[in-house]
mmCIF file of C-alpha atoms in Angstrom:
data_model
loop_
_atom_site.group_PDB
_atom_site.id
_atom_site.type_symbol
_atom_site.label_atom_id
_atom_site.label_comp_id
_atom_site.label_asym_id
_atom_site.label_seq_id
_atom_site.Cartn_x
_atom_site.Cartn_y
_atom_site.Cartn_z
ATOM 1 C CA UNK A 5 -70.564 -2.054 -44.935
ATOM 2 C CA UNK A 6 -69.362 -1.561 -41.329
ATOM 3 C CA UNK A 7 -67.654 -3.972 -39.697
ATOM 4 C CA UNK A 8 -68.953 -5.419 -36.365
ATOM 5 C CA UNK A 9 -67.717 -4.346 -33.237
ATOM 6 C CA UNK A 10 -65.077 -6.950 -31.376
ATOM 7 C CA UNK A 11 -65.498 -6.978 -28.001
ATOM 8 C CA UNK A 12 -61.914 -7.603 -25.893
ATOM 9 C CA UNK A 13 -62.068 -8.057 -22.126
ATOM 10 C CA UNK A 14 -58.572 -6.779 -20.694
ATOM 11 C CA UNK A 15 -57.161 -6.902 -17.201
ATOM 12 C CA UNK A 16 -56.377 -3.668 -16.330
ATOM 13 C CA UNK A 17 -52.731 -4.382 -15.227
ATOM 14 C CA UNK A 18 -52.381 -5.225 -19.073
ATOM 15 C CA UNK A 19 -54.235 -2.576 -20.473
ATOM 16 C CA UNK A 20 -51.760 -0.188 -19.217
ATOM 17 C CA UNK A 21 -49.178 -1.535 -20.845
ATOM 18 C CA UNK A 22 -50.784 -0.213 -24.537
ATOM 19 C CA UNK A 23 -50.614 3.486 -25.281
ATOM 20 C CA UNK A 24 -53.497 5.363 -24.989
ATOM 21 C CA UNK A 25 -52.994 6.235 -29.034
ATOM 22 C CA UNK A 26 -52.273 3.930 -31.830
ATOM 23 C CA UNK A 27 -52.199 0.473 -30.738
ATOM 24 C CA UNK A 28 -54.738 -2.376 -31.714
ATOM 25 C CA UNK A 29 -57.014 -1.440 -29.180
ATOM 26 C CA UNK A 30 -57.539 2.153 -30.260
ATOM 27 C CA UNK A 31 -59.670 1.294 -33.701
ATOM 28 C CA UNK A 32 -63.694 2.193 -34.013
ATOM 29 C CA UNK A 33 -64.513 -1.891 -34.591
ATOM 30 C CA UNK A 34 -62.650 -2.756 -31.149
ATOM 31 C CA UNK A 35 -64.631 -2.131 -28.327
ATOM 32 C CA UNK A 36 -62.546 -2.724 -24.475
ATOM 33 C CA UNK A 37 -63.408 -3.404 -21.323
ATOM 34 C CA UNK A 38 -60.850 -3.531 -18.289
ATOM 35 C CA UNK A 39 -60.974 -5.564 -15.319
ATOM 36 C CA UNK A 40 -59.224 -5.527 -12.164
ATOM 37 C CA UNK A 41 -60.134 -8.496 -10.722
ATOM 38 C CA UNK A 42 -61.617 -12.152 -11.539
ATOM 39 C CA UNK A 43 -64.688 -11.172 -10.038
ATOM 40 C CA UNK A 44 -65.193 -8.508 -12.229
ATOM 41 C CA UNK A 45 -63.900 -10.013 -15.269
ATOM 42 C CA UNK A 46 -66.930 -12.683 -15.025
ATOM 43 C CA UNK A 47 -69.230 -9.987 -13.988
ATOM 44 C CA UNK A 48 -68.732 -8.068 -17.594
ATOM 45 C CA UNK A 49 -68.068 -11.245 -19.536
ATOM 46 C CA UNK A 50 -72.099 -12.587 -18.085
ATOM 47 C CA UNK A 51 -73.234 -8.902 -19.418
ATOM 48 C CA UNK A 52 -71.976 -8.272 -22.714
ATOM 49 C CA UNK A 53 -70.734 -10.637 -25.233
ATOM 50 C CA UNK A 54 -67.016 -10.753 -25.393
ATOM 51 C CA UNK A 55 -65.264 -12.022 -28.121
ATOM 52 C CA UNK A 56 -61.685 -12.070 -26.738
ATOM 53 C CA UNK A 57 -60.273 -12.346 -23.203
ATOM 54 C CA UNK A 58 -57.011 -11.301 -22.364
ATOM 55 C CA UNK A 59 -55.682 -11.390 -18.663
ATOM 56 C CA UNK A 60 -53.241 -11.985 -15.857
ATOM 57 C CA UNK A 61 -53.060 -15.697 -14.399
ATOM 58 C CA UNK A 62 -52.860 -14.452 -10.587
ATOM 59 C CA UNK A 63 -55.290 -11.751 -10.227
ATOM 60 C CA UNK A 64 -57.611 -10.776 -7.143
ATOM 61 C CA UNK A 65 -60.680 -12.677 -6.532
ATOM 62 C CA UNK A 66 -61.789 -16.053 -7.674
ATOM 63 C CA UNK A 67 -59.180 -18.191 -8.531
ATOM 64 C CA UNK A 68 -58.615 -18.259 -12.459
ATOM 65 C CA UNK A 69 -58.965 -21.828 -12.902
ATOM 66 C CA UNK A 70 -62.330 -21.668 -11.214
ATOM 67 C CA UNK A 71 -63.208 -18.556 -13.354
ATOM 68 C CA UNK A 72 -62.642 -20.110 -16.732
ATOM 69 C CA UNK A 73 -64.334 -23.805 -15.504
ATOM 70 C CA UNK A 74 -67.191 -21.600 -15.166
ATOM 71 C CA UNK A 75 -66.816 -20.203 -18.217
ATOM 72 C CA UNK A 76 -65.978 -23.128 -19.959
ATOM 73 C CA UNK A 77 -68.751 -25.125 -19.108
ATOM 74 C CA UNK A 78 -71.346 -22.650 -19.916
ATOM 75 C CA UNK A 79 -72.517 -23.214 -24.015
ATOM 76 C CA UNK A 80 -73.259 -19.735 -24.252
ATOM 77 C CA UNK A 81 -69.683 -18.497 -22.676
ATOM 78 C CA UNK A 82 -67.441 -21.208 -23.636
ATOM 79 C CA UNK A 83 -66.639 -19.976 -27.629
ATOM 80 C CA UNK A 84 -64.734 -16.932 -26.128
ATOM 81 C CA UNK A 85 -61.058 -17.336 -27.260
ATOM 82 C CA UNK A 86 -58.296 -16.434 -23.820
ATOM 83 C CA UNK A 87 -55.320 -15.297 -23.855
ATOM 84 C CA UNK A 88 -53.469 -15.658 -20.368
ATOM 85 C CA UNK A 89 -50.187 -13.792 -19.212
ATOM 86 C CA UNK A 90 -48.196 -15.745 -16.444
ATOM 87 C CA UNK A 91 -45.026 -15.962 -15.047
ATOM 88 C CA UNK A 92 -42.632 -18.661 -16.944
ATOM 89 C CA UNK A 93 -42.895 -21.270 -14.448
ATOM 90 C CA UNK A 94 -43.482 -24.729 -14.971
ATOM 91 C CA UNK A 95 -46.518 -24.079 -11.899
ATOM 92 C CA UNK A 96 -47.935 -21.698 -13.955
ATOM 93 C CA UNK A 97 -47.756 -23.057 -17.424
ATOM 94 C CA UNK A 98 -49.500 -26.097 -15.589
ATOM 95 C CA UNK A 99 -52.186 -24.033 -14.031
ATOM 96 C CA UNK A 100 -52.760 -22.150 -17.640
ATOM 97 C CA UNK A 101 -53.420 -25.666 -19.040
ATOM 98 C CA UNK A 102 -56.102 -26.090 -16.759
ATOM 99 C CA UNK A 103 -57.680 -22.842 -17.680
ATOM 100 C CA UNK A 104 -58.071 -23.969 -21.195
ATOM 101 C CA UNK A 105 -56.446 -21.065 -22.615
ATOM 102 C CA UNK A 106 -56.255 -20.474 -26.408
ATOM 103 C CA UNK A 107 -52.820 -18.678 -26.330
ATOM 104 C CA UNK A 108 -50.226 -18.335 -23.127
ATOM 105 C CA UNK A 109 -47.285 -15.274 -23.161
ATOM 106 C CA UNK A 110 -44.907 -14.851 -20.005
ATOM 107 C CA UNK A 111 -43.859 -12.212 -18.678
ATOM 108 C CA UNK A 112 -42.608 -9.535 -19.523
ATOM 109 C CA UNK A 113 -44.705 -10.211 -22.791
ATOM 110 C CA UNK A 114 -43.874 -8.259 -25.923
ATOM 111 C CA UNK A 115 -46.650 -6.219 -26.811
ATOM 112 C CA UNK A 116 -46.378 -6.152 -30.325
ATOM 113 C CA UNK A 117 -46.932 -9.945 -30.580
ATOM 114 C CA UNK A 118 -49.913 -10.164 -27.722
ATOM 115 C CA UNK A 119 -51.633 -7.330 -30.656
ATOM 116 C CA UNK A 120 -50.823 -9.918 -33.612
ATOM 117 C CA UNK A 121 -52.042 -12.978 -31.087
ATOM 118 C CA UNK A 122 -55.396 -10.754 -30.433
ATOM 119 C CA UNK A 123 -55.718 -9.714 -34.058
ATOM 120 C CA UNK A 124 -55.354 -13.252 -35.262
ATOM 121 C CA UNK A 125 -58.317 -14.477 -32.817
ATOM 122 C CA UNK A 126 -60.085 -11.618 -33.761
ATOM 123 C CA UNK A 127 -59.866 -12.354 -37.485
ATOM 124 C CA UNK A 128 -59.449 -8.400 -37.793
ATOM 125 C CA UNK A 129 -56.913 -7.238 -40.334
ATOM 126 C CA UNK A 130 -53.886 -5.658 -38.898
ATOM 127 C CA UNK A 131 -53.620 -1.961 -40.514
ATOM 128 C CA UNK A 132 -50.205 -1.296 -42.425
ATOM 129 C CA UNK A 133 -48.851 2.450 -43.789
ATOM 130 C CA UNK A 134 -48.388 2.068 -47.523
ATOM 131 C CA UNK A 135 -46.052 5.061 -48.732
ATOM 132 C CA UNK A 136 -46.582 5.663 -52.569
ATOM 133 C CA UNK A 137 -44.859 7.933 -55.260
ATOM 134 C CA UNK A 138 -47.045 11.110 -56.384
ATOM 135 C CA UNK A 139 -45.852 13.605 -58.817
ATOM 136 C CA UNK A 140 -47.809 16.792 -58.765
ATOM 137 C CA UNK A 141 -47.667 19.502 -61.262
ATOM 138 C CA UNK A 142 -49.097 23.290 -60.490
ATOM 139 C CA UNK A 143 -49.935 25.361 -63.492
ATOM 140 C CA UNK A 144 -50.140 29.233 -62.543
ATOM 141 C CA UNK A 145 -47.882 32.681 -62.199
ATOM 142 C CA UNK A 146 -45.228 32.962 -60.159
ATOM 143 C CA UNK A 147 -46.098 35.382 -57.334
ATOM 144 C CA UNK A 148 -43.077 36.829 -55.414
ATOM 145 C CA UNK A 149 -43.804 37.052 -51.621
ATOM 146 C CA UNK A 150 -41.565 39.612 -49.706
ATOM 147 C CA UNK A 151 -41.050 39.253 -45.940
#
């Protein structure tokens, strides 16, 4: 059974921070989309079906409280789950309240724990290396190989 496709709407600011290779983002079930402003952000969020937002508080265009009362008010938008990353000001924390967010980081945010945050309100299963012990035995001649 294949699993369906989550749908994450990044700012592009953030999206830069992620290697290209490896991180959460990079699977075949996560699907992303980048924007650089709030404008554009609600532009791709009306045209596909996002299942996770993650973005910058401040960004270019419409203000983000405005963007996500919008959102927010709309039945068929408002189930999207938001992460917001803003400065660690008591202004900002305020203004992050108002946007109704699921999950606030501040800057400099950690990475590693924005990809658990995402993961968790994705419901999709982190992946984890599992080393195991293997003993292999090769029956045959010895061949001696001259260089």
């Amino acid at each position: 059974m294949i699993p369906p496709v989550k749908k994450i709407l990044l700012s592009k600011k953030l999206k830069d921070l992620f290697p290209e290779k490896g991180s959460f983002f990079d699977r075949t079930d996560i699907k992303v989309f980048t924007a650089a402003t709030n404008d554009e952000l609600l532009k791709i969020y009306n045209k596909e079906e996002i299942d996770l937002i993650v973005t910058q508080l401040d960004m270019l265009g419409i203000k983000s409280e405005e963007l996500f009362s919008v959102i927010r008010q709309s039945k068929e938008l408002q189930k999207v789950s938001v992460i917001i990353v803003c400065n660690d000001t008591l202004a900002h924390r305020e203004r992050c309240k108002q946007c109704r967010a699921n999950a606030v980081f501040t800057a400099p945010v950690d990475i590693d724990l924005l990809s658990i945050k995402a993961q968790q309100f994705l419901n999709v299963a982190p992946r984890t290396l599992y080393r195991a012990a293997l003993a292999v035995a090769v029956a045959g001649t010895v061949v001696s190989v001259v260089l």
